[in-house]
Short mmCIF file of C-alpha atoms and ligand atoms in Angstrom, two decimals:
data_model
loop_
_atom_site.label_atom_id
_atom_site.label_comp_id
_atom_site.label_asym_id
_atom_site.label_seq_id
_atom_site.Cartn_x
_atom_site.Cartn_y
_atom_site.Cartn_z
CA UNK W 1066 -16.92 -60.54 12.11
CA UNK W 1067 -13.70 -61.28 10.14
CA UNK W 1068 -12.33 -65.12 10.98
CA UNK W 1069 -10.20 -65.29 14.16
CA UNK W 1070 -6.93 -66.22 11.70
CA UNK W 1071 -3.91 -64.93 10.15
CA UNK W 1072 -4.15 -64.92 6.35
CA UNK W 1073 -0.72 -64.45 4.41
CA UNK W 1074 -2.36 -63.18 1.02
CA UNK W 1075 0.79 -61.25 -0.56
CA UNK W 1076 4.09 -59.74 0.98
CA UNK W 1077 3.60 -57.60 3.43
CA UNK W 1078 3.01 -54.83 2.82
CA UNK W 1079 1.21 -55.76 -0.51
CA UNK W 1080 0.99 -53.69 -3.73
CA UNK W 1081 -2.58 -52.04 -2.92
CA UNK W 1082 -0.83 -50.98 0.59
CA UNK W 1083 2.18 -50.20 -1.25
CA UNK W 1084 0.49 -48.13 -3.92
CA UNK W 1085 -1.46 -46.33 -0.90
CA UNK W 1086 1.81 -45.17 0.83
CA UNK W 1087 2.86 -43.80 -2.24
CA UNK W 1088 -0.01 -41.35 -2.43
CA UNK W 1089 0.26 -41.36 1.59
CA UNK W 1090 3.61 -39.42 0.15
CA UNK W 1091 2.51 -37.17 -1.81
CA UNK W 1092 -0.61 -36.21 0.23
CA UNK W 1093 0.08 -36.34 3.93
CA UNK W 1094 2.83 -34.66 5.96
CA UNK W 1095 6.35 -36.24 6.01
CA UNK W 1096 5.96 -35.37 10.20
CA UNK W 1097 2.92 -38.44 10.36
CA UNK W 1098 4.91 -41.63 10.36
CA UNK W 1099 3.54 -45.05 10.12
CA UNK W 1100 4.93 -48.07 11.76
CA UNK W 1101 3.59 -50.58 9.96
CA UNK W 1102 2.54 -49.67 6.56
CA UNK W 1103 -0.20 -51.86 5.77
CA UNK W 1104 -4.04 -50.07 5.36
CA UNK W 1105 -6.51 -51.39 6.79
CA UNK W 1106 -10.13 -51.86 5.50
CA UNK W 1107 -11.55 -54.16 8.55
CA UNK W 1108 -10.91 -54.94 11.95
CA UNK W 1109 -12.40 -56.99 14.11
CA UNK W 1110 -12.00 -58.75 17.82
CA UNK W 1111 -8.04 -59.35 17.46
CA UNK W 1112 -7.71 -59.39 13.78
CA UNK W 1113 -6.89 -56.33 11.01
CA UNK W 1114 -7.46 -57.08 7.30
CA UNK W 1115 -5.78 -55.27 5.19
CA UNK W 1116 -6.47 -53.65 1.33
CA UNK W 1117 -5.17 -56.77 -0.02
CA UNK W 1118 -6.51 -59.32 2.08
CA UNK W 1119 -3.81 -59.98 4.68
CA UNK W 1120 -5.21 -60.64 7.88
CA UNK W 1121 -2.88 -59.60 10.88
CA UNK W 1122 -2.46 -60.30 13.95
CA UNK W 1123 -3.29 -57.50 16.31
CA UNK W 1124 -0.95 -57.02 19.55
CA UNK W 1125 -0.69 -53.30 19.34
CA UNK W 1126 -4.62 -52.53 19.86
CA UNK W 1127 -4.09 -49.26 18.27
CA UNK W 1128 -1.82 -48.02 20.91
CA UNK W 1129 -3.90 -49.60 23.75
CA UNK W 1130 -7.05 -48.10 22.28
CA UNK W 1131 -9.18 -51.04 21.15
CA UNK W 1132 -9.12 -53.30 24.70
CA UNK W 1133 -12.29 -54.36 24.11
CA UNK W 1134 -11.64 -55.88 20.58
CA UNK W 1135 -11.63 -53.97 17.51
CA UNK W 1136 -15.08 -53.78 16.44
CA UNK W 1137 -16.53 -55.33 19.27
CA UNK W 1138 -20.55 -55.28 18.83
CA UNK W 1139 -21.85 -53.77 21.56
CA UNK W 1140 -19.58 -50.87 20.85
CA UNK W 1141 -21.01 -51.11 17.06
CA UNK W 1142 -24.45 -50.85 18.02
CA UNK W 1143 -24.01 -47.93 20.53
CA UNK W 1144 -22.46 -45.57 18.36
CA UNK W 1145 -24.84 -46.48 15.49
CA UNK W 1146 -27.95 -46.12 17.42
CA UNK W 1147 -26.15 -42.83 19.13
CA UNK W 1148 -24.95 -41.24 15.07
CA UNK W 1149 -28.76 -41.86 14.45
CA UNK W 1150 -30.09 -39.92 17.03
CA UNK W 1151 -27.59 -36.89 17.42
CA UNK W 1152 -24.08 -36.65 16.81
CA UNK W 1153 -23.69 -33.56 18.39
CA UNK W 1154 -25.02 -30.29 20.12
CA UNK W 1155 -21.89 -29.17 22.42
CA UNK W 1156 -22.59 -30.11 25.74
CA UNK W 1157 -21.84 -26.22 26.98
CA UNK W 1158 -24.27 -25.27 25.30
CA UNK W 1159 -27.25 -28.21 25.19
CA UNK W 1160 -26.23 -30.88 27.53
CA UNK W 1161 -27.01 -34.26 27.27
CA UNK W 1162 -27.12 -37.65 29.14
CA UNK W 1163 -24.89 -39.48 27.80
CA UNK W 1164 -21.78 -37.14 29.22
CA UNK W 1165 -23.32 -37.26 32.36
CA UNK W 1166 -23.28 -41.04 32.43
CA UNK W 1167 -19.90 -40.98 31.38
CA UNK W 1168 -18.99 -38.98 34.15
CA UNK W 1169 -20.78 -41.45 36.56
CA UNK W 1170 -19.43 -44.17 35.39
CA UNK W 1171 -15.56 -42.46 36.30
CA UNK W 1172 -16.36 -41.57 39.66
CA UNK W 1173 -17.59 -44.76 40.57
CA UNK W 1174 -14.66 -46.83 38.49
CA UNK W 1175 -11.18 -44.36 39.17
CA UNK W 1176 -9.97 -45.36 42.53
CA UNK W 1177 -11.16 -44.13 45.51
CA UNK W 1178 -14.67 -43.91 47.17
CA UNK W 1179 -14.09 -40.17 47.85
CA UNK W 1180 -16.79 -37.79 45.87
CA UNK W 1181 -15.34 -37.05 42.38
CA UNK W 1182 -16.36 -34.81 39.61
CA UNK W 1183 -15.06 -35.19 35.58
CA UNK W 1184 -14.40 -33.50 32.67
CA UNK W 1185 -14.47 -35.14 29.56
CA UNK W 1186 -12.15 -33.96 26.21
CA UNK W 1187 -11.02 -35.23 22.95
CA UNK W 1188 -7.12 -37.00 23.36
CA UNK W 1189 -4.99 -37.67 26.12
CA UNK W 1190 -2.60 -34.66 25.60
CA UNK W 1191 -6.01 -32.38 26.47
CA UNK W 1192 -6.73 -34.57 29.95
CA UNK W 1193 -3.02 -33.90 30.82
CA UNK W 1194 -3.15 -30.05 29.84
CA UNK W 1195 -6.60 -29.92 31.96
CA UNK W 1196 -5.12 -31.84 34.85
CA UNK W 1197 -2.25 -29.13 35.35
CA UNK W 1198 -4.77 -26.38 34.46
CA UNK W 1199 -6.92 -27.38 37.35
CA UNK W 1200 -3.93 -28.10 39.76
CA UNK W 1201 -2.29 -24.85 39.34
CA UNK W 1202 -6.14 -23.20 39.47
CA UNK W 1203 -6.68 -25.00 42.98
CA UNK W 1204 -2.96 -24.53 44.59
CA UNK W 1205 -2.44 -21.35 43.27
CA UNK W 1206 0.84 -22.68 42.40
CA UNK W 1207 2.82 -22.75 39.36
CA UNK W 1208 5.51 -26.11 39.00
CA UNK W 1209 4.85 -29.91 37.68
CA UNK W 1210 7.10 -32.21 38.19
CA UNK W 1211 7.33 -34.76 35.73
CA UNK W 1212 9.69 -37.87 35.67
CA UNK W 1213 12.32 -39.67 33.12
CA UNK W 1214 11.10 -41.66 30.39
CA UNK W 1215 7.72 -40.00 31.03
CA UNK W 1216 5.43 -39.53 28.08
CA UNK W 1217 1.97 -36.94 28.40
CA UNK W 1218 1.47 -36.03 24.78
CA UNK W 1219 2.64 -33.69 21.66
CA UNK W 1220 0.96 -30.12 22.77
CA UNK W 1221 3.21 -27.76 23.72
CA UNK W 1222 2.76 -28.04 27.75
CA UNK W 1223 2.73 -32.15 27.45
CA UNK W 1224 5.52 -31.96 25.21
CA UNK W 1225 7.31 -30.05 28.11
CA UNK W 1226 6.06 -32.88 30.22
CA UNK W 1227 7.19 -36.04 27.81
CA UNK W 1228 10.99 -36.73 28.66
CA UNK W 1229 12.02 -37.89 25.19
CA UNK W 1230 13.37 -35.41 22.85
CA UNK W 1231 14.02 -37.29 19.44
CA UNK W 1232 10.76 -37.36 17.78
CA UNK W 1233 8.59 -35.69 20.10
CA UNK W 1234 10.48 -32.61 21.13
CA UNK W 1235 13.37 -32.12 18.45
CA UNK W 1236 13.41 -28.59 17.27
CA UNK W 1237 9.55 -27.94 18.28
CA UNK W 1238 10.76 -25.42 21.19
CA UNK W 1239 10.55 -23.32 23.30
CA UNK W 1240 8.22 -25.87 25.80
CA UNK W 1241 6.02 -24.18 28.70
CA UNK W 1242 8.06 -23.48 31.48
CA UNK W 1243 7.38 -24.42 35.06
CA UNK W 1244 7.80 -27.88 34.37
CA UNK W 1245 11.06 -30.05 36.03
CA UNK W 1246 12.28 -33.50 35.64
CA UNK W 1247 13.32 -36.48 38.32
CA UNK W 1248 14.69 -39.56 37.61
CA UNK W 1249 11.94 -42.49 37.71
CA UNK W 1250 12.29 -45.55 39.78
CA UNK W 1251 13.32 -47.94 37.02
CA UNK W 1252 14.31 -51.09 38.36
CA UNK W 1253 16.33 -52.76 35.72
CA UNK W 1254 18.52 -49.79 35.03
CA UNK W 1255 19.22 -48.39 38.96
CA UNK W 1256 22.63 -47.25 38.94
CA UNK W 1257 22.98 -49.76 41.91
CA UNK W 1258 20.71 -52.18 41.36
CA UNK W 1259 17.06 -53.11 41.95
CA UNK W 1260 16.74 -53.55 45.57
CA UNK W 1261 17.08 -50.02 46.81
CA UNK W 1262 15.48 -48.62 43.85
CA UNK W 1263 12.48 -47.46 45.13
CA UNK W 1264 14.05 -45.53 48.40
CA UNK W 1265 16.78 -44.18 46.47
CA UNK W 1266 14.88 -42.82 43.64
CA UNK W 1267 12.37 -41.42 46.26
CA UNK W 1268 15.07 -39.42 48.35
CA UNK W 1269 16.21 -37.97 45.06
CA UNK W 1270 12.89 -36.92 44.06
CA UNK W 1271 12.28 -35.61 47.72
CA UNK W 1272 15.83 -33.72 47.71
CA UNK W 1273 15.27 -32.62 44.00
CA UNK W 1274 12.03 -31.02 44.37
CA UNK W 1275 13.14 -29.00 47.24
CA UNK W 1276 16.40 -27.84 46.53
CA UNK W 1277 15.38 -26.65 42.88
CA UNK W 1278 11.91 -26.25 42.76
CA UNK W 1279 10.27 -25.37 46.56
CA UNK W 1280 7.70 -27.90 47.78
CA UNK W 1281 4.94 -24.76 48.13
CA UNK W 1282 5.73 -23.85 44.74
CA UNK W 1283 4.32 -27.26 43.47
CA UNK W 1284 0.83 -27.41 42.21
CA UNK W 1285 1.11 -31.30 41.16
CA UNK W 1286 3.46 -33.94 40.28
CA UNK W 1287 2.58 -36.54 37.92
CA UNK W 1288 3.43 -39.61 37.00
CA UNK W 1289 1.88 -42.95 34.70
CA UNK W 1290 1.89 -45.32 37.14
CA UNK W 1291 3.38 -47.90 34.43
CA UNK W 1292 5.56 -45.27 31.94
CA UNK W 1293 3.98 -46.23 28.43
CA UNK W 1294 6.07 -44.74 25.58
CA UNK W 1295 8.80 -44.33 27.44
CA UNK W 1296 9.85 -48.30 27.71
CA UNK W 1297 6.46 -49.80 29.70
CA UNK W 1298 8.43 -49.04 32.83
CA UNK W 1299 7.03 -50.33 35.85
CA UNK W 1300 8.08 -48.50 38.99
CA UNK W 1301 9.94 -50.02 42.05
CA UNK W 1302 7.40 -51.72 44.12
CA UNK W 1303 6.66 -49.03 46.98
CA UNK W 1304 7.83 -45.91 44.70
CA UNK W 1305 4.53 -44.55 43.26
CA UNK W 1306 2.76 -44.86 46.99
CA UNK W 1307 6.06 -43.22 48.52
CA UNK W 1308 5.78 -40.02 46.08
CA UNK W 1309 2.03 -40.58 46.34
CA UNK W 1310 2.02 -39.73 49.99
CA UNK W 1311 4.87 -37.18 50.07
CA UNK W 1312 2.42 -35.27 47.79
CA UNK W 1313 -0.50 -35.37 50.67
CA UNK W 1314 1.85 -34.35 53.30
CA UNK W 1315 2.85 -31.17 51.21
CA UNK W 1316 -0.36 -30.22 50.08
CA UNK W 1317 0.73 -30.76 46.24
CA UNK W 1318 -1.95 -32.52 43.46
CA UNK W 1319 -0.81 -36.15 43.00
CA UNK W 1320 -1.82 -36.57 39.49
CA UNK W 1321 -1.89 -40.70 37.71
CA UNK W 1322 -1.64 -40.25 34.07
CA UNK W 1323 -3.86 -43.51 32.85
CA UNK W 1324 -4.04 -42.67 29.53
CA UNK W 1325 -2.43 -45.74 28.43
CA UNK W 1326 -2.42 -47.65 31.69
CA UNK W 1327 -6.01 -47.43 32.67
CA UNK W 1328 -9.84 -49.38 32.02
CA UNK W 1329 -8.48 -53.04 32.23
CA UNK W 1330 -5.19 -53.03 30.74
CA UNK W 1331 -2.67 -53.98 33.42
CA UNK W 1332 -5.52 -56.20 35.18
CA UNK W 1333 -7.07 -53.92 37.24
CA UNK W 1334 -9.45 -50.79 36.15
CA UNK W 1335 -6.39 -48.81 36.51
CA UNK W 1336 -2.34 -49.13 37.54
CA UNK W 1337 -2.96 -46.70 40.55
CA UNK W 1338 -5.17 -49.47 42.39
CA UNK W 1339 -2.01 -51.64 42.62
CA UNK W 1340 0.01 -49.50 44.38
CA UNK W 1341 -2.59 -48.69 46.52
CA UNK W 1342 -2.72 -45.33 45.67
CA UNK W 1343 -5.50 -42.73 44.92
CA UNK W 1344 -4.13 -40.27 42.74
CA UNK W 1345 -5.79 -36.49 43.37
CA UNK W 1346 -6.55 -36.25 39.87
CA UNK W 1347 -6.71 -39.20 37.15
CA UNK W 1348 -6.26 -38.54 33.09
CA UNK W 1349 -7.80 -41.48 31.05
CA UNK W 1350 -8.03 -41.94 27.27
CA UNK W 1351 -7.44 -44.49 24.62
CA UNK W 1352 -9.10 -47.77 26.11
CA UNK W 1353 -12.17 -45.94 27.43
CA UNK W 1354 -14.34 -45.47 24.39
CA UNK W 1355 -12.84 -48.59 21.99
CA UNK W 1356 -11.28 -46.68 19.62
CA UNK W 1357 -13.74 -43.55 19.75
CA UNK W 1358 -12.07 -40.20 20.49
CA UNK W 1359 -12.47 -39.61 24.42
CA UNK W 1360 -10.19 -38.45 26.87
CA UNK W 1361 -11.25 -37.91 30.54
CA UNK W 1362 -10.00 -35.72 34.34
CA UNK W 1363 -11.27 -37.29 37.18
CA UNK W 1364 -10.65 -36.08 40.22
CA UNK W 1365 -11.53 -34.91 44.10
CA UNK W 1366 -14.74 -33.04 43.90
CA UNK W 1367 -13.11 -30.08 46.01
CA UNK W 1368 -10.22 -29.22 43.39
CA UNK W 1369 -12.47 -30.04 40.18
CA UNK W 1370 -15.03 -27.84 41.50
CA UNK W 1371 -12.42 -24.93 42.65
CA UNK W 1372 -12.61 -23.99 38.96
CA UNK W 1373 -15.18 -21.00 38.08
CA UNK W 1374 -18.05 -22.11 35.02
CA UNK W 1375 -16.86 -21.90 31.63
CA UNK W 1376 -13.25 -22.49 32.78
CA UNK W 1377 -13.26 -25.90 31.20
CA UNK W 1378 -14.56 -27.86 28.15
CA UNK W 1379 -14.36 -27.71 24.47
CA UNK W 1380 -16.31 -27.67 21.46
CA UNK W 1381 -15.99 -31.73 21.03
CA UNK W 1382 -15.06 -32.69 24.48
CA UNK W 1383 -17.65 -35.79 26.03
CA UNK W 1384 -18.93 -35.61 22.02
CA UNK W 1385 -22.47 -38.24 22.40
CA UNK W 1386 -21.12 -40.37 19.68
CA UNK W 1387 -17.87 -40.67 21.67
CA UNK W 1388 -19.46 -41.11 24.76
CA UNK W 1389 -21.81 -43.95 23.91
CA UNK W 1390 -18.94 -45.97 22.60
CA UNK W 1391 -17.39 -45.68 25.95
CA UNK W 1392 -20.63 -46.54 27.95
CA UNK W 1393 -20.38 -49.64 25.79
CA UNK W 1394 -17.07 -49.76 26.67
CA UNK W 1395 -17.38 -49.81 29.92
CA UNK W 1396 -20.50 -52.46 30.18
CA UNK W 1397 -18.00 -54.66 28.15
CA UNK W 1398 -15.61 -54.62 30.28
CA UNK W 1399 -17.55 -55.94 32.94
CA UNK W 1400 -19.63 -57.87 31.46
CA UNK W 1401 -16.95 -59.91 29.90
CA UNK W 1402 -14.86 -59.43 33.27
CA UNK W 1403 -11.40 -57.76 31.31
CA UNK W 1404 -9.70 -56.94 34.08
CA UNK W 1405 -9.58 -60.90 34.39
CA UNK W 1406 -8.71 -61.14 31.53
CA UNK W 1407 -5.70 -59.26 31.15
CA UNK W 1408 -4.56 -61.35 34.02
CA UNK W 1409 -5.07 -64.39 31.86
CA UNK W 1410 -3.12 -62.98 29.23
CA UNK W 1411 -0.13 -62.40 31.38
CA UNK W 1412 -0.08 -66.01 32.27
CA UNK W 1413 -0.16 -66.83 28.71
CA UNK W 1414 2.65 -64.14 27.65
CA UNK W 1415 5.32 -64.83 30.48
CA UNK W 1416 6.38 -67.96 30.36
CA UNK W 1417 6.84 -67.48 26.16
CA UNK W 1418 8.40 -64.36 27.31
CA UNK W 1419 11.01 -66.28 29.55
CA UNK W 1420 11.57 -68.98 27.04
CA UNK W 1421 12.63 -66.48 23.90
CA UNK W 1422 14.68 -65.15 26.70
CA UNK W 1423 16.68 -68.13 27.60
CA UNK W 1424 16.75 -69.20 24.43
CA UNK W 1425 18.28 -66.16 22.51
CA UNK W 1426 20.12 -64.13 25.11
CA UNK W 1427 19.30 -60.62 24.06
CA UNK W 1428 16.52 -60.19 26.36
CA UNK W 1429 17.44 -58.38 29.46
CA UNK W 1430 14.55 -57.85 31.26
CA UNK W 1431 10.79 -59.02 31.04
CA UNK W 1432 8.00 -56.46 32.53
CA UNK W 1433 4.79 -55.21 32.59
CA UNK W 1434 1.46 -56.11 34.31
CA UNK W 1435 -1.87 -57.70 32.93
CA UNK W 1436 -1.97 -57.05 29.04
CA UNK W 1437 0.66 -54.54 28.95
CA UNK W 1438 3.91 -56.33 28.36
CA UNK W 1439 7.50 -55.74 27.37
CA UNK W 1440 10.51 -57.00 27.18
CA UNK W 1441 13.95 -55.04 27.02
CA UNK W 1442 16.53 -55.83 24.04
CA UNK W 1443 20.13 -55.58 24.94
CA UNK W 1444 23.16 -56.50 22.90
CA UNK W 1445 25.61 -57.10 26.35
CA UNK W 1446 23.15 -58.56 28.91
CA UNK W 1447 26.10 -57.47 31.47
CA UNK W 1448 26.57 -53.85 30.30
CA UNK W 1449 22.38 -53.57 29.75
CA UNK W 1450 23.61 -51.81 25.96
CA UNK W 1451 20.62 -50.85 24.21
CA UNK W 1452 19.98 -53.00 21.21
CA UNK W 1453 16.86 -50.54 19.05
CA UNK W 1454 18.68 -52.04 15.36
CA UNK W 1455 17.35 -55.54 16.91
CA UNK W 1456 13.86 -54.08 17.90
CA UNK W 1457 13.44 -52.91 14.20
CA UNK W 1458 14.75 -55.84 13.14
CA UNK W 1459 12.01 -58.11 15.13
CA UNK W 1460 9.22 -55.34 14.58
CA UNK W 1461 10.19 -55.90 10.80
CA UNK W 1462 9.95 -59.88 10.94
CA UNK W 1463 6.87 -59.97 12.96
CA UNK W 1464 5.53 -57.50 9.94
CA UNK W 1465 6.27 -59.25 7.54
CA UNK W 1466 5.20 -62.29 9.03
CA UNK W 1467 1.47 -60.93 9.67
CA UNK W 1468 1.88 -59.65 13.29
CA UNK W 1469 1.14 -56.14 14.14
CA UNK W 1470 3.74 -55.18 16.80
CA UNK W 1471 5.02 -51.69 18.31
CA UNK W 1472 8.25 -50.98 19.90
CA UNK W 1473 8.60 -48.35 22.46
CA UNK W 1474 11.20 -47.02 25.14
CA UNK W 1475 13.62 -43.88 25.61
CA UNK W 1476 16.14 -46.37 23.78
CA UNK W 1477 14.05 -47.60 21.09
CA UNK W 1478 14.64 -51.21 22.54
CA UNK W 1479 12.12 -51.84 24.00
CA UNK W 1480 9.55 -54.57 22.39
CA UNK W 1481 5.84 -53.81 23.63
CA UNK W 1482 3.05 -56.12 23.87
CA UNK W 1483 -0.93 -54.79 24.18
CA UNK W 1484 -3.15 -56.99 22.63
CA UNK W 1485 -6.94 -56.92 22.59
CA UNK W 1486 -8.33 -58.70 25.50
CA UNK W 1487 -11.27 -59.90 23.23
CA UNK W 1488 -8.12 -62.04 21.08
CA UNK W 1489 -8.32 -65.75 21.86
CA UNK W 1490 -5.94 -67.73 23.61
CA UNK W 1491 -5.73 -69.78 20.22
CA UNK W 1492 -4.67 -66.20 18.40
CA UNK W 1493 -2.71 -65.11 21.36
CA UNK W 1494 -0.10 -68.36 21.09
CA UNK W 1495 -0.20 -67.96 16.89
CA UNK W 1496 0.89 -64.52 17.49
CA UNK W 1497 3.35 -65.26 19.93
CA UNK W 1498 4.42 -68.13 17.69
CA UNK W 1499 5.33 -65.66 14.95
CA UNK W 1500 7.32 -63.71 17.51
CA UNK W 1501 9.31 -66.65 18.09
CA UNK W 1502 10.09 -67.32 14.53
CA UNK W 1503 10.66 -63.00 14.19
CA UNK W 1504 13.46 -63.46 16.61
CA UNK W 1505 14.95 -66.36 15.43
CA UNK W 1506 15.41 -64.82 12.09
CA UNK W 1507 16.61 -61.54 13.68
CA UNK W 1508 18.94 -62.06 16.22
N1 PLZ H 2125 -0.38 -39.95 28.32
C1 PLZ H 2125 0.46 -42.05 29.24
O1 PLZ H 2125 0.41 -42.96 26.55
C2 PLZ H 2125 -0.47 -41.39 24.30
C3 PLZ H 2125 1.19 -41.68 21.76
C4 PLZ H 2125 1.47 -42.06 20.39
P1 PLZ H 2125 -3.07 -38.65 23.01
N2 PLZ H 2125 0.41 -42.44 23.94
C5 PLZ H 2125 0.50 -42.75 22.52
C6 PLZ H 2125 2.17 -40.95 19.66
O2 PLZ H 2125 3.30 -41.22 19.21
O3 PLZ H 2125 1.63 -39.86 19.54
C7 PLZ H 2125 -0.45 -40.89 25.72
C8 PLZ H 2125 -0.01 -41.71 26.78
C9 PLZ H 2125 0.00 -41.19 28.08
C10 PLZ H 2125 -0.82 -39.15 27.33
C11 PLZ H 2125 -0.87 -39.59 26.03
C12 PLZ H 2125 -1.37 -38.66 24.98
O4 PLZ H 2125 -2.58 -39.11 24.45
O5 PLZ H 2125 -4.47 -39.18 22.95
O6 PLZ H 2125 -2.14 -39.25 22.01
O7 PLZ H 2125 -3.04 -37.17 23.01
#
């Protein structure tokens, strides 16, 4: 276990890191970026040490992947003990228990007491191409409607899905058709305001889908329940239950896209339970296995099952190794009561939040639930302009300061928060702290 502390050893990034990205260069495709070019040789709880001894902050958990801390111990042990037995056989052709469990442990977790079958797969991208494989399979219908800002992944029929073309989409066309776009209930940029946001965004989603696209020839809509990538944008109170039931009532697949939303992030197991909703189908990822590959579809046992035998899976997909990491996961989470958690951190991230934001004036709004937190950077807190050169310019001081931060949003201005919950209170403040002193030498 690496000490709980920030350790400024050289600039950042040092000459061992530099030297690396060099051969990074030469070796690995210009297409692969890296945010924060510092490598890493250990991690552990809320701390990453880097190849020449930095220790940095982490509040990016490896894009919501390590929840549970980075190395945490029980995960450790339960992937060593699994690599030692098997580390794989293909569960379509030799089963074993530990998918099964996984499997379990979804139906009784995803919301909704309703019977509910899984399948398990390798990234998020493959739960979202499985989710509309299975819709269309069950309705017997071909369109997906999708929403602004929304992000599903880089395979071609995600990539149709994600809204943002510049770098997911530019020049990697043509995209899988049958896919259309709404606007999303964003609050802080309604054209007329917050208040109506919800209703208005829903009677243009409503009016959309049935002028252009036909209500019966929807198999599913989806939608994250907080957007990730595309700016952490959390939907007008009433919005997701409002599309949520409009899907019911015309017999399309509601599908919640957890990936990055879901197992204890936002404060609950997942987003959907806020809104009271429970999706059809439910794609989970990242924070389920602690920084193992796993990706998940959960959903009603009557459309999962619609689909004949061999019709899903994947040579890797619910791989042991991956699966016991998740199990341990999953027992960590409760054990250690996360979903709390992330609560806690919210009430020790908003009101340093709302300070930088009265203090420098470039914040324009402050959102989020649990341990998934951003705040908005605008250059005219009237006009709401977009201000990405200050993002960098933060992202780049917190760097160089020892703090692992991400930016996100269709704009690029958007400043994302997602630590580990394992990270201390003591780490949390140091890191926030550093994002304090970031701004003040960036704005
Ligand atoms: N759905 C909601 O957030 C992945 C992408 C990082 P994969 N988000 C991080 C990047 O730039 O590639 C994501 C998500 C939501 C689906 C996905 C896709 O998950 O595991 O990256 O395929």
């Amino acid at each position: 276990m690496l000490e709980q502390k920030r350790v400024l050893a050289t600039s950042i990034p040092g000459p061992k890191s530099q030297a690396l990205q060099q051969r990074k260069t030469a070796a690995v495709s210009a297409g692969v970026g890296t945010g924060l070019p510092v490598y890493v040789e250990q991690a552990s709880g809320g701390i990453l040490r880097d190849v020449d001894g930095n220790q940095l902050i982490d509040f990016g958990s490896g894009i919501a992947v390590t929840t549970v801390g980075n190395g945490n111990p029980r995960v450790v042990e339960a992937v060593q003990k699994q690599i030692a037995d098997f580390t794989h056989t293909c569960f379509m052709v030799t089963p074993y228990e530990e998918y099964v469990l996984v499997a379990e442990a979804l139906a009784e977790l995803t919301p909704g007491d309703h019977e509910k079958r899984s399948a398990l797969f390798n990234s998020g991208s493959e739960a979202v191409e499985n989710a509309v494989k299975v819709a269309r399979h069950f309705t017997g219908r071909q369109a997906v409607v999708a929403f602004d800002h929304a992000y599903h992944g880089r395979t071609n029929l995600t990539m149709a899905l994600t809204a943002k073309s510049m770098p997911y989409k530019h020049r990697f066309g043509p995209f899988a058709s049958e896919v259309y776009r709404v606007p999303m209930a964003y609050p802080y940029r309604w054209p007329t305001g917050p208040e109506a946001c919800a209703e208005e965004a829903f009677e243009t989603f409503t009016s959309m889908v049935h002028a252009q696209v036909g209500e019966s020839n929807t198999a599913a809509v989806i939608l994250e329940p907080i957007q990730g990538e595309g700016g952490f944008i959390v939907p007008a109170p009433g919005f997701v239950k409002m599309v949520a039931d409009w899907c019911r009532d015309n017999e399309i697949l509601f599908i919640a896209d957890e990936v990055q939303s879901g197992f204890c992030r936002t404060g609950d197991w997942f987003a959907s339970e806020h809104e009271g909703v429970v999706p059809d189908l439910v794609t989970t990822a990242k924070g389920i296995a602690g920084g193992m590959p796993l990706a998940a579809l959960t959903g009603r046992a009557d459309v999962m099952d619609a689909i004949h035998t061999g019709g899903l899976g994947g040579t890797y997909g619910g791989n042991p190794v991956a699966c016991a990491a998740a199990l341990a996961s999953i027992e960590t989470m409760k054990a250690d009561d996360l979903c709390g958690r992330a609560r806690e951190v919210e009430a020790l991230f908003r009101p340093r939040l709302e300070a930088l934001a009265s203090k420098h004036g470039v914040i324009g709004d402050i959102r989020g639930r649990g341990a998934m937190l951003a705040i908005e950077l605008v250059s005219d807190l009237e006009r709401k302009t977009p201000d990405a050169d200050l993002a960098g310019r933060v992202n780049k001081a917190c760097h160089e300061r020892g703090l692992v931060t991400l930016t996100c949003g269709t704009f690029g201005n958007v400043f994302r928060f997602l630590p580990p919950l394992s990270s201390s209170d003591e780490l949390l403040s140091e890191g926030l702290d550093v994002l304090e002193e970031a701004f003040a030498a960036s704005v």
